[in-house]
Every structure is written in structure tokens, then in C-alpha cells.
Amino acid sequence: MATQLREPDRLSPADLVREDAVHRSVYTDPAIFDLEMKRIFGGAWLYLAHRSEFTEPGDYVVRHMGTQAVILTLGKDGAVHAIFNRCSHRGATLCAFDKGSAPHGHQCPYHGWMFNADGSVRFVPYDKGYGDRLDTSEFGITPVRLEEYRGFLFGNLKGDAAPPLADFLGHMKTSIDDLVDRSPTGELECGPYVLRHYYRANWKMTFENLNDTVHPGFAHAASVVSAKAVANEVGGPDNIVPTVGMMLANGKPIQFFQDIDMVTAPGGHSYIGGHMGADYTPDTSDAYTRSLIEYHGPEKARDVLSVDRHLMLLYPSSFWHARYQTLRILRPVRHDLTEMIGFVFRLKGAPEETYRNAIEYCTGANSAASPVISDDLEIYERCLLGNRFGEREWIPTGRGMDEDRERTNTHDRMPATSEGFIRNQFRAWAQYMGQA
Amino acid sequence: MSDEIRLFVEREARLLDQMRYEEWVGLFLPDARYWVPVSLDQPSPEAGPSHFHDDIQVLMVRTHRLANPRAFGAEPSPRTVHVVSGVTWEEDGDAIVATSSQIMLEYRNRGNFDDDTRLFGGQVTHRLVRREGALRIAHKRIDLINAEGPFNAMLAPL
């Protein structure tokens, strides 16, 4: 373990990332994880919550920014505020639940200190014991800077030093538009039930796996074999349910993915897919399509429906699937422990069936019991085990390096089989990590 | 009849423990559902995502896969033992709704010592109907006490 870096101060991230390789310690070293929490999760805009999760003043949710918990609360002023979930007295966490209602503020269970939605001190019991030593204006809980894009609330721990959210999103804001524009009322509603799984490996494994189109034919081969066997048993592919269809899709030949585009953008973001062909015509016999045409008009509705993107990876913490209205948040817990939290959105005004499809997708894509996900989790954990030993310390990331199809100021385009999205993530990684 | 229902619920769990998956799937009606909600107050599978919300086809794929040597997530296969207790039931029209408390101990040998063993537990609700004299499962719901999760990979049906 000669290159295991134990001194974060002396860490030179540039030494760990090469153009076509990455040093395995980025997955295995707790000191690197600690630095990632400070510099990546402490510097990027992180998706936290959707505006529809708050209706009455006092409604709150608890989310994580890296390893730090924050409370988002709707204030009486009509704005959502974020504060650390930590009493400014003795440090106890204020909220024990993921969500709830605290219309009178958040009260610490220890000595009863109470805080407003924006973190200001509302009330300190027995404050006379402090004489004039307690200036409550100095004991507010630090607020976290929030910005909203089309109902999605993002937080940034750098506060005023952070660039605007729009700069961070860049080209990827079109994938958020893709999600919102699919609503026939322009509104989304975050579903009340979330689906969580975890794995014992590094958080970056998920980022490097979800847009990898070469692994499914191998890692998910058993599901494909089993799905085919069941399809035969029930009389062919026309008779299968969508979940089984999703498993069959993993058996597509690599050429299928070679023909699809991968798009990467500065900041480590990426998505797979693009547009339906020029001759694409929406199916107007479909009730959802008709509702969208009514809202947007036929031309805009066609534009919206012709966007054919799969998962969008918003580095370093969220995964967006517009067509199935599923959004996943990644929560890094330790260098070897990661939680994934899945949310489903209702397109307000769309037929109930649209929501059912989204739920089915989310269950298949984020449940620990999903045959596809359980294979991935096993692979992540095996990679962590294997990267702890052996002579070979560098992991190659050069697949598709000479296959770029287009380079622009805002994004690059390449075959979906390329590892360009991983190289792009590590360019962002090195940039964040290089900023002290 | 009480004995019959208790024995049915126990036998269903035993088939899983013995990995007799074809017989296990055979207990379910063609339009049956197998549901593990993500919250004790989740009213229906249509209200949000689930850990499991399987129809018969997904149950078939799942169990077929457990026997496949390339199912990395199931390599080596999980071994389980169910403890079934407190089976009670009531009639609901033509159906019988049986509830039981169940604990499942699961083991997969991955070389991680005690971490290779996991416990699941909760209340199991079977909706049973009689077809050609035999009890069949129309619906099985498992309310895990930690339904909100998160869970690591779950291979073995609960």
C-alpha cells in the first residue's frame, strides 16, 4: 500500500488522475473521502428537495450534503430555508425524522432551545442563567445557501463564494427542462414515498456505472437469461410485463449502444441519448400526449416528446430520468458506504398510468431487491474488495478515447459505449480536489 | 381449518428455505401480487415505489435467476431460514386473510464473517383463496419493521 496517502495536506490530486487512468486509492482511502467531502460536496451545488414537498409553513425535510445533515423548512415568509441539523448549544441533532411539520420552529430535545426556519434563535429556556453572556443573535444556526431551478432546490456549502446555480447546471439544465416540460400543467409533485438502498463501497462507483453501457451484457446477463426464459414460457416478448422488458433490454448488443450518443459537460455531468428522428410523430391516440398538446400546443409538445434521453448524471450527487420522472440522490456516508435515495414525481394533470409507469421504473431502478440493482451492488462491493490489494494500482479509463463525435463549448458528444463520461468525472474531480 | 391455514403459511416459508422455487411460485395465482412496501403507511403499490412489487412473471424471473450461475448478485446463493409465529386469520368474502409474524435469517458466504448474516422481520399478510380444493395465494404483503430502509441487495424472496 505504498501509495496510500495518509496526509491530506500533502495530497496532490493531480497525481491520482491521469488522462486515461485513475489511481485505485480514490475508492479505498478514507483520507481522500474526507477531502472529497470538503472540496467536492463542499463546493458543488447539490440537489436537496422539490418545492412541492412543502405546503404549510413549518413543513420540513432532512437531507444530506455529503456527510452533513441539513433541515429544509418552509418559513412563514413563504420561502424554503436550509440550516444544519445541529443545535448551536450542545450540538445535538434537532430533527430525528426525515420529514415532518414544525410550525413553531425546531426545538432541541436537550435543553429546549428553539430555532426558526431560517436558523435564528426563537427562544432559550432559562436564559437568565447566562446573565449577559448569551447574545442570541450570535447563536443562530448557520443557514445554507439555496437556489431554485424550476421547482428544484439546490444547496451549496460555499455560500456566497459559490457560482450561480445556472453556471453549475450549464447544458444539463436542458435535462431538468425535459422533466418539467413533460407535465401537462407545467407542475410536478414529488411523491410521498421514497425508496432507499445502500452498498458497502465508494460513492463514485454509482457515477461510473450508471452510464456504462458495456457492463449490462455481462453484469446483468443472468437477468437477461432468466427474462428470456420467462418470455418464452409466457408465449413470447409480446406478453411480458414492463419490468421483465427492462431486464431484457440489458441484453441488447454493444453495437446498439455504439450507435447512441453520450453527452458530457463540464463539471462531471453526462447523459445518454438525444433526439427521436426527424420523422418522429407523437402518438395522438395516447391520452397523455393529447393532454400535453393541449398545454403546449402541437409543435412544442412534439419538441418535448422527441427528447429521447436516458439517465442524466449531475455530478456529484444526483441522477435524473425525465421520461420516467425518477430522481435519485446519492448520499456518501463513508469511503466504503453509500446510500441511494429514489424519488418519483407525478406530472400533475397527466393520466394516472403515467405515474404508475414512473413508479415501476423507480422500483426496477432503485430497489435493493431489483435483479438489476442487486447485480450492480455486488459488483461495486467486489471492486472495493479487489482494489485493496495486488500490484496493479492504476485503473484504465481509456475506452472510446479516440471516438469523440463532436466537441462544443458547452458539451462533448461521443458513442454511448465510451468511458468519456468517467474521464469527464475525474477531470471535475481533480479540479474540485485541487481547490484548497 | 385453523391448522390448515397455519400449515399453509409455514409450508410457504419452508419452500423458500429449501429453495424449491418452482413449487413456491406455483402457490401463487396467475394474477397474484407479491408486495414489500417502503413504508408501513403506504396505502397501495400505486402510491409510490416498493422494495418488491412483483407479478407472477417477475417472481418467475427472480427465482429462475437464483438458480443461474451467472447471477453475480446471488453468487453464492443466499441461504435462509424463516421463523413463522402467531398465525391468525379472518374471512373476507371468499378469501381468507392470514397474518403472521415472521423472522428470516439470511446467510451468504462472502468471506465477511458475521456481516454475511442478516435479519429481516415483520408482519406478513396473505390473502388466500381456495381453488380446486387447495389454498392459493392471491396476495402476499410483507411489512418489514424497517420498511423505510435502506437495504443492501436483497436476493432471496422474503
mmCIF file of C-alpha atoms in Angstrom, chain A residues 158-407:
data_model
loop_
_atom_site.group_PDB
_atom_site.id
_atom_site.type_symbol
_atom_site.label_atom_id
_atom_site.label_comp_id
_atom_site.label_asym_id
_atom_site.label_seq_id
_atom_site.Cartn_x
_atom_site.Cartn_y
_atom_site.Cartn_z
ATOM 1 C CA LYS A 158 -19.704 27.581 -0.207
ATOM 2 C CA GLY A 159 -22.419 30.153 0.338
ATOM 3 C CA ASP A 160 -21.796 33.465 -1.398
ATOM 4 C CA ALA A 161 -18.495 32.190 -2.811
ATOM 5 C CA ALA A 162 -20.345 29.653 -4.981
ATOM 6 C CA PRO A 163 -21.046 30.457 -8.646
ATOM 7 C CA PRO A 164 -24.732 30.782 -9.621
ATOM 8 C CA LEU A 165 -26.673 27.502 -9.923
ATOM 9 C CA ALA A 166 -27.262 28.201 -13.636
ATOM 10 C CA ASP A 167 -23.490 28.127 -14.252
ATOM 11 C CA PHE A 168 -23.211 24.805 -12.452
ATOM 12 C CA LEU A 169 -26.068 23.234 -14.406
ATOM 13 C CA GLY A 170 -24.902 24.595 -17.764
ATOM 14 C CA HIS A 171 -26.083 22.385 -20.630
ATOM 15 C CA MET A 172 -27.586 19.888 -18.140
ATOM 16 C CA LYS A 173 -30.395 22.268 -17.299
ATOM 17 C CA THR A 174 -31.971 21.008 -20.560
ATOM 18 C CA SER A 175 -32.414 17.610 -18.888
ATOM 19 C CA ILE A 176 -34.280 19.260 -15.997
ATOM 20 C CA ASP A 177 -36.381 21.157 -18.568
ATOM 21 C CA ASP A 178 -37.032 17.786 -20.194
ATOM 22 C CA LEU A 179 -38.567 16.582 -16.921
ATOM 23 C CA VAL A 180 -40.649 19.683 -16.128
ATOM 24 C CA ASP A 181 -41.838 20.235 -19.716
ATOM 25 C CA ARG A 182 -43.347 16.746 -19.728
ATOM 26 C CA SER A 183 -46.016 17.947 -17.295
ATOM 27 C CA PRO A 184 -49.308 18.839 -18.991
ATOM 28 C CA THR A 185 -49.831 21.589 -16.395
ATOM 29 C CA GLY A 186 -46.232 22.745 -16.048
ATOM 30 C CA GLU A 187 -46.244 21.393 -12.496
ATOM 31 C CA LEU A 188 -44.622 18.443 -10.779
ATOM 32 C CA GLU A 189 -45.419 16.864 -7.454
ATOM 33 C CA CYS A 190 -42.841 14.887 -5.509
ATOM 34 C CA GLY A 191 -44.362 11.553 -4.419
ATOM 35 C CA PRO A 192 -44.531 10.997 -0.644
ATOM 36 C CA TYR A 193 -42.729 7.626 -0.618
ATOM 37 C CA VAL A 194 -39.004 7.224 -1.181
ATOM 38 C CA LEU A 195 -37.039 4.089 -1.975
ATOM 39 C CA ARG A 196 -33.579 3.603 -0.485
ATOM 40 C CA HIS A 197 -30.753 1.164 -0.944
ATOM 41 C CA TYR A 198 -27.146 1.112 0.206
ATOM 42 C CA TYR A 199 -23.916 -0.638 -0.634
ATOM 43 C CA ARG A 200 -20.552 -1.142 1.026
ATOM 44 C CA ALA A 201 -18.352 0.631 -1.490
ATOM 45 C CA ASN A 202 -17.356 4.059 -2.705
ATOM 46 C CA TRP A 203 -19.892 6.632 -3.902
ATOM 47 C CA LYS A 204 -18.134 7.142 -7.250
ATOM 48 C CA MET A 205 -18.916 3.554 -8.283
ATOM 49 C CA THR A 206 -22.533 4.524 -8.981
ATOM 50 C CA PHE A 207 -21.494 7.501 -11.093
ATOM 51 C CA GLU A 208 -19.141 5.352 -13.137
ATOM 52 C CA ASN A 209 -21.665 2.538 -13.565
ATOM 53 C CA LEU A 210 -24.990 4.166 -14.423
ATOM 54 C CA ASN A 211 -23.913 5.475 -17.844
ATOM 55 C CA ASP A 212 -21.705 2.462 -18.595
ATOM 56 C CA THR A 213 -23.407 0.622 -21.455
ATOM 57 C CA VAL A 214 -20.866 -2.180 -21.804
ATOM 58 C CA HIS A 215 -21.392 -3.826 -18.412
ATOM 59 C CA PRO A 216 -25.095 -4.791 -18.699
ATOM 60 C CA GLY A 217 -24.445 -7.609 -21.185
ATOM 61 C CA PHE A 218 -22.144 -9.180 -18.610
ATOM 62 C CA ALA A 219 -23.079 -7.989 -15.111
ATOM 63 C CA HIS A 220 -26.799 -8.379 -15.821
ATOM 64 C CA ALA A 221 -26.539 -11.451 -18.020
ATOM 65 C CA ALA A 222 -28.368 -13.664 -15.538
ATOM 66 C CA SER A 223 -31.436 -11.395 -15.581
ATOM 67 C CA VAL A 224 -31.399 -11.409 -19.374
ATOM 68 C CA VAL A 225 -31.194 -15.213 -19.483
ATOM 69 C CA SER A 226 -33.977 -15.547 -16.919
ATOM 70 C CA ALA A 227 -36.144 -12.876 -18.553
ATOM 71 C CA LYS A 228 -35.781 -14.653 -21.918
ATOM 72 C CA ALA A 229 -36.687 -17.986 -20.349
ATOM 73 C CA VAL A 230 -39.817 -16.486 -18.788
ATOM 74 C CA ALA A 231 -40.719 -14.625 -22.012
ATOM 75 C CA ASN A 232 -40.644 -17.970 -23.827
ATOM 76 C CA GLU A 233 -42.728 -19.572 -21.126
ATOM 77 C CA VAL A 234 -45.471 -16.920 -21.348
ATOM 78 C CA GLY A 235 -45.652 -17.051 -25.143
ATOM 79 C CA GLY A 236 -43.079 -14.529 -26.351
ATOM 80 C CA PRO A 237 -41.935 -10.932 -25.784
ATOM 81 C CA ASP A 238 -45.378 -9.511 -26.643
ATOM 82 C CA ASN A 239 -46.777 -10.983 -23.452
ATOM 83 C CA ILE A 240 -44.193 -9.748 -20.960
ATOM 84 C CA VAL A 241 -44.706 -7.078 -18.331
ATOM 85 C CA PRO A 242 -42.576 -3.860 -18.462
ATOM 86 C CA THR A 243 -40.280 -4.902 -15.584
ATOM 87 C CA VAL A 244 -39.276 -8.040 -17.451
ATOM 88 C CA GLY A 245 -38.876 -5.924 -20.595
ATOM 89 C CA MET A 246 -36.436 -3.693 -18.733
ATOM 90 C CA MET A 247 -34.332 -6.739 -17.851
ATOM 91 C CA LEU A 248 -34.409 -7.941 -21.479
ATOM 92 C CA ALA A 249 -33.171 -4.524 -22.626
ATOM 93 C CA ASN A 250 -29.870 -5.227 -20.873
ATOM 94 C CA GLY A 251 -29.264 -7.962 -23.429
ATOM 95 C CA LYS A 252 -29.006 -5.544 -26.348
ATOM 96 C CA PRO A 253 -25.800 -5.955 -28.377
ATOM 97 C CA ILE A 254 -22.982 -3.468 -27.818
ATOM 98 C CA GLN A 255 -23.478 -2.094 -31.355
ATOM 99 C CA PHE A 256 -26.890 -0.798 -30.240
ATOM 100 C CA PHE A 257 -25.173 1.404 -27.648
ATOM 101 C CA GLN A 258 -22.334 2.291 -30.012
ATOM 102 C CA ASP A 259 -24.943 3.947 -32.247
ATOM 103 C CA ILE A 260 -26.416 6.025 -29.397
ATOM 104 C CA ASP A 261 -24.810 9.253 -28.201
ATOM 105 C CA MET A 262 -23.260 10.001 -24.855
ATOM 106 C CA VAL A 263 -23.080 13.682 -23.977
ATOM 107 C CA THR A 264 -20.692 15.028 -21.349
ATOM 108 C CA ALA A 265 -20.480 18.547 -19.963
ATOM 109 C CA PRO A 266 -18.028 20.464 -17.768
ATOM 110 C CA GLY A 267 -18.472 19.714 -14.074
ATOM 111 C CA GLY A 268 -18.532 15.918 -14.486
ATOM 112 C CA HIS A 269 -22.115 15.714 -15.812
ATOM 113 C CA SER A 270 -23.340 13.399 -18.576
ATOM 114 C CA TYR A 271 -26.328 11.738 -20.181
ATOM 115 C CA ILE A 272 -27.021 9.098 -22.793
ATOM 116 C CA GLY A 273 -29.377 9.623 -25.716
ATOM 117 C CA GLY A 274 -30.518 12.518 -27.813
ATOM 118 C CA HIS A 275 -33.497 13.044 -30.067
ATOM 119 C CA MET A 276 -36.026 10.905 -31.860
ATOM 120 C CA GLY A 277 -35.504 11.019 -35.628
ATOM 121 C CA ALA A 278 -36.725 13.969 -37.742
ATOM 122 C CA ASP A 279 -39.742 11.965 -38.862
ATOM 123 C CA TYR A 280 -40.905 11.348 -35.284
ATOM 124 C CA THR A 281 -44.639 11.930 -34.775
ATOM 125 C CA PRO A 282 -46.206 11.689 -31.328
ATOM 126 C CA ASP A 283 -48.932 9.092 -30.913
ATOM 127 C CA THR A 284 -52.067 11.211 -30.504
ATOM 128 C CA SER A 285 -54.217 8.214 -29.574
ATOM 129 C CA ASP A 286 -52.426 8.372 -26.230
ATOM 130 C CA ALA A 287 -54.294 10.357 -23.542
ATOM 131 C CA TYR A 288 -51.080 11.733 -22.075
ATOM 132 C CA THR A 289 -49.865 13.008 -25.475
ATOM 133 C CA ARG A 290 -53.211 14.725 -26.034
ATOM 134 C CA SER A 291 -53.009 16.430 -22.635
ATOM 135 C CA LEU A 292 -49.503 17.661 -23.456
ATOM 136 C CA ILE A 293 -50.622 19.031 -26.836
ATOM 137 C CA GLU A 294 -53.451 20.864 -25.115
ATOM 138 C CA TYR A 295 -50.992 22.559 -22.740
ATOM 139 C CA HIS A 296 -48.020 23.258 -25.028
ATOM 140 C CA GLY A 297 -49.600 23.322 -28.493
ATOM 141 C CA PRO A 298 -48.686 20.647 -31.078
ATOM 142 C CA GLU A 299 -45.243 21.991 -32.016
ATOM 143 C CA LYS A 300 -43.850 22.439 -28.527
ATOM 144 C CA ALA A 301 -45.441 19.132 -27.447
ATOM 145 C CA ARG A 302 -43.652 17.378 -30.300
ATOM 146 C CA ASP A 303 -40.374 19.037 -29.284
ATOM 147 C CA VAL A 304 -40.830 17.884 -25.692
ATOM 148 C CA LEU A 305 -41.735 14.314 -26.604
ATOM 149 C CA SER A 306 -38.968 13.982 -29.168
ATOM 150 C CA VAL A 307 -36.283 14.376 -26.498
ATOM 151 C CA ASP A 308 -35.029 10.833 -26.027
ATOM 152 C CA ARG A 309 -32.549 10.956 -23.184
ATOM 153 C CA HIS A 310 -31.848 8.269 -20.644
ATOM 154 C CA LEU A 311 -30.315 8.893 -17.285
ATOM 155 C CA MET A 312 -28.667 12.281 -16.666
ATOM 156 C CA LEU A 313 -25.848 12.216 -14.119
ATOM 157 C CA LEU A 314 -25.497 15.513 -12.270
ATOM 158 C CA TYR A 315 -22.105 15.235 -10.624
ATOM 159 C CA PRO A 316 -21.568 14.612 -7.735
ATOM 160 C CA SER A 317 -24.923 13.816 -6.203
ATOM 161 C CA SER A 318 -27.999 13.183 -8.349
ATOM 162 C CA PHE A 319 -29.395 11.105 -11.221
ATOM 163 C CA TRP A 320 -32.337 12.299 -13.316
ATOM 164 C CA HIS A 321 -34.634 10.317 -15.581
ATOM 165 C CA ALA A 322 -37.113 12.702 -17.240
ATOM 166 C CA ARG A 323 -39.099 10.129 -19.200
ATOM 167 C CA TYR A 324 -39.827 8.126 -16.067
ATOM 168 C CA GLN A 325 -39.940 11.085 -13.665
ATOM 169 C CA THR A 326 -37.431 9.461 -11.328
ATOM 170 C CA LEU A 327 -34.768 11.356 -9.440
ATOM 171 C CA ARG A 328 -32.172 9.697 -7.258
ATOM 172 C CA ILE A 329 -29.926 11.346 -4.685
ATOM 173 C CA LEU A 330 -26.588 9.826 -3.762
ATOM 174 C CA ARG A 331 -25.529 10.128 -0.134
ATOM 175 C CA PRO A 332 -21.868 9.324 0.573
ATOM 176 C CA VAL A 333 -21.607 8.015 4.147
ATOM 177 C CA ARG A 334 -18.028 6.700 4.336
ATOM 178 C CA HIS A 335 -15.413 5.884 1.710
ATOM 179 C CA ASP A 336 -16.853 2.355 1.793
ATOM 180 C CA LEU A 337 -20.556 3.068 2.398
ATOM 181 C CA THR A 338 -23.083 4.817 0.137
ATOM 182 C CA GLU A 339 -26.829 5.328 0.233
ATOM 183 C CA MET A 340 -29.091 5.948 -2.780
ATOM 184 C CA ILE A 341 -32.484 7.599 -2.312
ATOM 185 C CA GLY A 342 -35.100 7.386 -5.072
ATOM 186 C CA PHE A 343 -37.973 9.843 -5.620
ATOM 187 C CA VAL A 344 -40.832 9.616 -8.097
ATOM 188 C CA PHE A 345 -42.582 12.726 -9.430
ATOM 189 C CA ARG A 346 -46.162 12.983 -10.538
ATOM 190 C CA LEU A 347 -46.708 15.022 -13.698
ATOM 191 C CA LYS A 348 -49.700 16.982 -12.474
ATOM 192 C CA GLY A 349 -52.636 16.612 -14.831
ATOM 193 C CA ALA A 350 -51.220 13.527 -16.578
ATOM 194 C CA PRO A 351 -53.203 10.255 -16.611
ATOM 195 C CA GLU A 352 -52.683 8.002 -13.587
ATOM 196 C CA GLU A 353 -50.949 5.481 -15.828
ATOM 197 C CA THR A 354 -48.028 7.889 -16.333
ATOM 198 C CA TYR A 355 -47.373 7.879 -12.583
ATOM 199 C CA ARG A 356 -47.685 4.094 -12.446
ATOM 200 C CA ASN A 357 -45.027 3.739 -15.165
ATOM 201 C CA ALA A 358 -42.724 6.058 -13.233
ATOM 202 C CA ILE A 359 -43.227 4.027 -10.044
ATOM 203 C CA GLU A 360 -42.488 0.818 -11.889
ATOM 204 C CA TYR A 361 -39.305 2.283 -13.339
ATOM 205 C CA CYS A 362 -38.150 3.618 -9.958
ATOM 206 C CA THR A 363 -38.782 0.251 -8.292
ATOM 207 C CA GLY A 364 -36.778 -1.528 -11.000
ATOM 208 C CA ALA A 365 -34.006 1.056 -10.972
ATOM 209 C CA ASN A 366 -33.517 1.740 -7.274
ATOM 210 C CA SER A 367 -34.838 -1.154 -5.195
ATOM 211 C CA ALA A 368 -32.224 -3.275 -3.427
ATOM 212 C CA ALA A 369 -34.407 -6.207 -4.495
ATOM 213 C CA SER A 370 -34.272 -5.293 -8.196
ATOM 214 C CA PRO A 371 -32.447 -8.116 -10.002
ATOM 215 C CA VAL A 372 -30.527 -5.469 -11.964
ATOM 216 C CA ILE A 373 -29.539 -3.309 -8.993
ATOM 217 C CA SER A 374 -28.569 -6.279 -6.834
ATOM 218 C CA ASP A 375 -26.036 -7.297 -9.525
ATOM 219 C CA ASP A 376 -24.619 -3.768 -9.585
ATOM 220 C CA LEU A 377 -24.294 -3.606 -5.805
ATOM 221 C CA GLU A 378 -22.444 -6.909 -5.781
ATOM 222 C CA ILE A 379 -20.034 -5.590 -8.432
ATOM 223 C CA TYR A 380 -19.404 -2.321 -6.527
ATOM 224 C CA GLU A 381 -18.559 -4.276 -3.396
ATOM 225 C CA ARG A 382 -16.298 -6.694 -5.250
ATOM 226 C CA CYS A 383 -14.418 -3.745 -6.786
ATOM 227 C CA LEU A 384 -13.838 -2.297 -3.332
ATOM 228 C CA LEU A 385 -12.509 -5.637 -2.089
ATOM 229 C CA GLY A 386 -10.229 -6.111 -5.109
ATOM 230 C CA ASN A 387 -8.884 -2.574 -5.125
ATOM 231 C CA ARG A 388 -7.427 -3.061 -1.665
ATOM 232 C CA PHE A 389 -4.636 -5.393 -2.810
ATOM 233 C CA GLY A 390 -2.498 -6.562 -5.699
ATOM 234 C CA GLU A 391 0.303 -4.898 -7.591
ATOM 235 C CA ARG A 392 -1.712 -3.073 -10.217
ATOM 236 C CA GLU A 393 -2.614 0.331 -8.801
ATOM 237 C CA TRP A 394 -3.977 2.140 -11.872
ATOM 238 C CA ILE A 395 -7.457 1.598 -13.288
ATOM 239 C CA PRO A 396 -7.687 2.275 -17.032
ATOM 240 C CA THR A 397 -10.405 4.685 -18.217
ATOM 241 C CA GLY A 398 -9.414 4.915 -21.880
ATOM 242 C CA ARG A 399 -12.312 3.150 -23.608
ATOM 243 C CA GLY A 400 -13.591 5.241 -26.528
ATOM 244 C CA MET A 401 -10.904 7.859 -26.100
ATOM 245 C CA ASP A 402 -10.420 8.355 -29.822
ATOM 246 C CA GLU A 403 -14.101 8.172 -30.732
ATOM 247 C CA ASP A 404 -15.434 11.645 -29.861
ATOM 248 C CA ARG A 405 -18.122 12.748 -32.315
ATOM 249 C CA GLU A 406 -18.383 16.452 -31.501
ATOM 250 C CA ARG A 407 -16.827 18.986 -29.180
#
